[in-house]
Tab-separated table of C-alpha atoms in Angstrom:
chain	number	residue	atom	x	y	z
Z	17	MET	CA	-109.866	-180.906	36.603
Z	18	VAL	CA	-110.170	-184.679	36.636
Z	19	PHE	CA	-107.176	-187.049	36.588
Z	20	ASP	CA	-107.092	-190.803	36.111
Z	21	LYS	CA	-104.409	-193.429	35.728
Z	22	GLU	CA	-104.210	-197.121	35.012
Z	23	THR	CA	-101.376	-199.305	36.304
Z	24	THR	CA	-100.032	-202.835	35.877
Z	25	GLY	CA	-101.470	-203.790	39.294
Z	26	LEU	CA	-102.255	-202.537	42.775
Z	27	SER	CA	-98.800	-202.734	44.349
Z	28	CYS	CA	-96.658	-199.682	45.075
Z	29	ASP	CA	-94.149	-200.716	42.418
Z	30	SER	CA	-96.722	-201.051	39.624
Z	31	ASP	CA	-95.983	-199.324	36.311
Z	32	PHE	CA	-98.206	-196.691	34.744
Z	33	LEU	CA	-100.149	-197.890	31.704
Z	34	GLN	CA	-102.250	-194.800	31.005
Z	35	LEU	CA	-102.491	-191.185	32.158
Z	36	SER	CA	-105.623	-189.163	31.468
Z	37	ALA	CA	-106.874	-185.721	32.411
Z	38	TYR	CA	-109.826	-183.504	31.520
Z	39	ASP	CA	-110.285	-179.856	32.442
Z	40	GLY	CA	-113.815	-179.391	31.111
Z	41	SER	CA	-112.716	-178.484	27.583
Z	42	THR	CA	-109.455	-180.247	26.718
Z	43	GLU	CA	-108.540	-183.871	27.189
Z	44	PHE	CA	-105.181	-185.536	27.708
Z	45	ASN	CA	-104.757	-189.271	27.227
Z	46	ILE	CA	-101.579	-191.286	26.739
Z	47	TYR	CA	-100.778	-194.988	26.886
Z	48	ILE	CA	-97.444	-196.006	28.415
Z	49	GLN	CA	-95.262	-199.010	27.663
Z	50	PRO	CA	-94.737	-200.896	30.946
Z	51	ASN	CA	-91.492	-202.499	32.121
Z	52	ARG	CA	-93.246	-205.377	33.877
Z	53	PRO	CA	-96.138	-207.700	33.026
Z	54	ILE	CA	-99.684	-206.485	33.591
Z	55	ASN	CA	-101.693	-208.228	36.292
Z	56	LYS	CA	-104.594	-210.177	34.705
Z	57	THR	CA	-107.089	-208.399	36.951
Z	58	ALA	CA	-105.715	-205.018	35.854
Z	59	THR	CA	-106.188	-206.010	32.195
Z	60	THR	CA	-109.739	-207.174	32.926
Z	61	ILE	CA	-110.599	-203.885	34.645
Z	62	SER	CA	-108.814	-201.468	32.292
Z	63	GLY	CA	-108.942	-203.325	28.987
Z	64	ILE	CA	-105.221	-202.569	28.556
Z	65	ALA	CA	-102.758	-205.287	27.518
Z	66	TYR	CA	-99.119	-205.210	26.442
Z	67	SER	CA	-97.014	-207.381	24.149
Z	68	PHE	CA	-93.333	-207.360	25.083
Z	69	ASP	CA	-92.560	-209.198	21.825
Z	70	LYS	CA	-94.132	-206.457	19.685
Z	71	ASN	CA	-93.524	-203.586	22.134
Z	72	ALA	CA	-97.184	-202.685	21.658
Z	73	VAL	CA	-99.999	-201.537	23.964
Z	74	TYR	CA	-103.552	-202.715	23.271
Z	75	TYR	CA	-106.828	-201.262	24.479
Z	76	ASN	CA	-109.791	-203.636	24.183
Z	77	GLY	CA	-107.809	-205.709	21.695
Z	78	GLN	CA	-106.864	-202.807	19.403
Z	79	GLU	CA	-103.289	-201.564	19.227
Z	80	VAL	CA	-102.975	-197.968	20.455
Z	81	LYS	CA	-100.172	-195.445	20.131
Z	82	SER	CA	-97.929	-195.593	23.197
Z	83	ASP	CA	-94.700	-194.143	24.496
Z	84	ASN	CA	-92.156	-194.795	27.231
Z	85	LEU	CA	-92.708	-193.427	30.732
Z	86	SER	CA	-90.213	-190.524	30.512
Z	87	SER	CA	-91.631	-189.166	27.277
Z	88	SER	CA	-95.212	-189.662	28.511
Z	89	LEU	CA	-94.565	-187.750	31.738
Z	90	LEU	CA	-92.968	-184.878	29.805
Z	91	LYS	CA	-96.054	-184.688	27.565
Z	92	PHE	CA	-98.277	-184.707	30.660
Z	93	ILE	CA	-96.256	-181.871	32.207
Z	94	ASP	CA	-96.609	-179.880	28.958
Z	95	TYR	CA	-100.377	-180.438	29.104
Z	96	LEU	CA	-100.495	-179.181	32.695
Z	97	LYS	CA	-98.379	-176.146	31.752
Z	98	SER	CA	-100.813	-175.298	28.954
Z	99	LEU	CA	-103.706	-175.417	31.445
Z	100	TYR	CA	-101.779	-173.168	33.809
Z	101	LEU	CA	-101.171	-170.648	31.005
Z	102	LYS	CA	-104.880	-170.699	30.066
Z	103	LEU	CA	-105.767	-170.158	33.725
Z	104	MET	CA	-103.308	-167.275	34.065
Z	105	HIS	CA	-104.622	-165.677	30.849
Z	106	SER	CA	-108.217	-165.974	32.090
Z	107	THR	CA	-107.240	-164.576	35.488
Z	108	CYS	CA	-105.508	-161.595	33.863
Z	109	ILE	CA	-108.573	-160.857	31.729
Z	110	CYS	CA	-110.854	-161.104	34.778
Z	111	ASN	CA	-108.559	-158.858	36.817
Z	112	LEU	CA	-108.442	-156.344	33.959
Z	113	GLN	CA	-112.245	-156.375	33.678
Z	114	LEU	CA	-112.622	-156.030	37.459
Z	115	SER	CA	-110.116	-153.181	37.501
Z	116	SER	CA	-112.051	-151.423	34.715
Z	117	VAL	CA	-115.353	-151.815	36.593
Z	118	GLN	CA	-113.790	-150.508	39.815
Z	119	SER	CA	-112.319	-147.528	37.959
Z	120	LEU	CA	-115.705	-146.758	36.393
Z	121	GLN	CA	-117.416	-146.997	39.794
Z	122	ALA	CA	-114.818	-144.682	41.333
Z	123	TYR	CA	-115.278	-142.205	38.466
Z	124	LYS	CA	-119.095	-142.247	38.905
Z	125	ALA	CA	-118.723	-141.724	42.681
Z	126	VAL	CA	-116.548	-138.647	42.144
Z	127	GLY	CA	-118.541	-137.211	39.245
């Protein structure tokens, strides 16, 4: 699992601009409308800009779909929950397969 985030700057009170995650098969990416101006260096590094007049986020000059922080974090939590459910499903299948192999080995040892 890989996580990344972009912010309006380097200070502790910077706003999130983007949240991304990748688990090897599914990707999560969301742009977030900031409440404060973006540091010029942050825009140079990330390619993300924001227009308060238009309430629009831009990535490399192209407008991208964005949402407010609360909604974005809820979507991110839903993404993480879906990964957890996939992990639990895979774990259950592996445990079931392991249990079946152990039962077969025990049966062969007795028989």
